[in-house]
Amino acid sequence: MNAESHTTGPLLTISSPYREDSIVSVAQAATAASRLRAFYTTLYLARYQALAERVPGLPSSVARELGRRRFSGIDPARIQSVAFVLRAT
């Protein structure tokens, strides 16, 4: 769905370096109103959640972090991960 063709008024682009509940709530509300253009976050791991659920012995801390990075209620097509690994020189 192209949000720009179904809504009037401004679209929101939201960015958060970590999972802050208040920011996620704004993005969820914008998604529900077809007003979210993009949601940028440091790390978006939802695609690994299903894989992690099949790994026996995965530490609960890792599984919990993957779950936190799921961002339910936000259109996955609008979520962009902007993390990168710094290379030591």
Short mmCIF file of C-alpha atoms in Angstrom, two decimals:
data_model
loop_
_atom_site.label_atom_id
_atom_site.label_comp_id
_atom_site.label_asym_id
_atom_site.label_seq_id
_atom_site.Cartn_x
_atom_site.Cartn_y
_atom_site.Cartn_z
CA MET A 1 0.00 0.00 0.00
CA ASN A 2 1.29 3.43 -0.89
CA ALA A 3 0.56 5.53 2.20
CA GLU A 4 1.03 8.79 0.30
CA SER A 5 -1.93 8.08 -1.97
CA HIS A 6 -4.30 7.12 0.88
CA THR A 7 -3.77 9.92 3.36
CA THR A 8 -3.76 13.65 3.53
CA GLY A 9 -1.35 15.63 5.60
CA PRO A 10 2.25 14.96 6.45
CA LEU A 11 3.88 11.57 6.63
CA LEU A 12 6.25 10.83 9.49
CA THR A 13 9.81 9.63 9.30
CA ILE A 14 10.91 8.42 12.73
CA SER A 15 14.37 7.49 13.90
CA SER A 16 15.49 5.93 17.16
CA PRO A 17 18.87 4.40 18.00
CA TYR A 18 17.29 2.03 20.52
CA ARG A 19 13.89 0.55 21.30
CA GLU A 20 12.17 3.30 23.29
CA ASP A 21 8.53 2.44 24.00
CA SER A 22 7.27 5.99 23.49
CA ILE A 23 8.92 6.26 20.06
CA VAL A 24 7.62 2.82 19.06
CA SER A 25 4.12 3.90 20.16
CA VAL A 26 4.29 6.96 17.90
CA ALA A 27 5.42 4.77 14.99
CA GLN A 28 2.62 2.26 15.68
CA ALA A 29 0.03 5.06 15.72
CA ALA A 30 1.45 6.51 12.50
CA THR A 31 1.27 3.05 10.91
CA ALA A 32 -2.37 2.65 11.99
CA ALA A 33 -3.18 6.03 10.45
CA SER A 34 -1.23 5.23 7.24
CA ARG A 35 1.10 8.10 8.04
CA LEU A 36 4.43 6.36 8.56
CA ARG A 37 6.88 6.97 5.74
CA ALA A 38 9.85 5.26 7.39
CA PHE A 39 11.11 4.04 10.75
CA TYR A 40 14.90 3.98 11.13
CA THR A 41 16.50 2.06 13.95
CA THR A 42 19.97 0.88 14.79
CA LEU A 43 19.16 -2.81 14.66
CA TYR A 44 16.11 -4.53 13.16
CA LEU A 45 16.28 -8.26 13.86
CA ALA A 46 12.77 -9.51 13.16
CA ARG A 47 13.91 -11.65 10.25
CA TYR A 48 16.09 -13.64 12.67
CA GLN A 49 13.33 -14.29 15.21
CA ALA A 50 12.00 -17.45 13.53
CA LEU A 51 15.51 -18.81 13.19
CA ALA A 52 16.33 -18.05 16.82
CA GLU A 53 13.21 -19.89 18.00
CA ARG A 54 14.63 -23.08 16.40
CA VAL A 55 18.08 -22.84 17.97
CA PRO A 56 18.21 -25.15 20.98
CA GLY A 57 19.97 -23.72 24.00
CA LEU A 58 19.85 -20.12 22.83
CA PRO A 59 20.39 -17.93 25.89
CA SER A 60 17.19 -16.26 27.04
CA SER A 61 18.92 -12.86 26.90
CA VAL A 62 19.52 -13.27 23.16
CA ALA A 63 15.97 -14.47 22.52
CA ARG A 64 14.60 -11.55 24.58
CA GLU A 65 16.63 -9.00 22.60
CA LEU A 66 15.46 -10.47 19.30
CA GLY A 67 11.87 -10.21 20.54
CA ARG A 68 12.36 -6.60 21.59
CA ARG A 69 13.59 -5.73 18.12
CA ARG A 70 10.48 -7.13 16.47
CA PHE A 71 8.61 -3.77 16.52
CA SER A 72 5.15 -5.34 16.27
CA GLY A 73 2.47 -3.00 15.01
CA ILE A 74 4.84 -1.26 12.61
CA ASP A 75 4.77 -2.18 8.93
CA PRO A 76 8.01 -4.16 8.38
CA ALA A 77 8.34 -2.64 4.91
CA ARG A 78 8.78 0.76 6.58
CA ILE A 79 11.52 -0.33 9.02
CA GLN A 80 15.12 0.28 8.02
CA SER A 81 18.09 -0.96 9.99
CA VAL A 82 20.98 1.49 9.84
CA ALA A 83 23.52 -0.42 11.93
CA PHE A 84 26.97 -1.13 10.63
CA VAL A 85 30.07 -2.71 12.05
CA LEU A 86 33.10 -0.53 12.59
CA ARG A 87 36.29 -2.06 11.41
CA ALA A 88 39.23 -1.91 13.78
CA THR A 89 42.41 -0.61 12.20
#
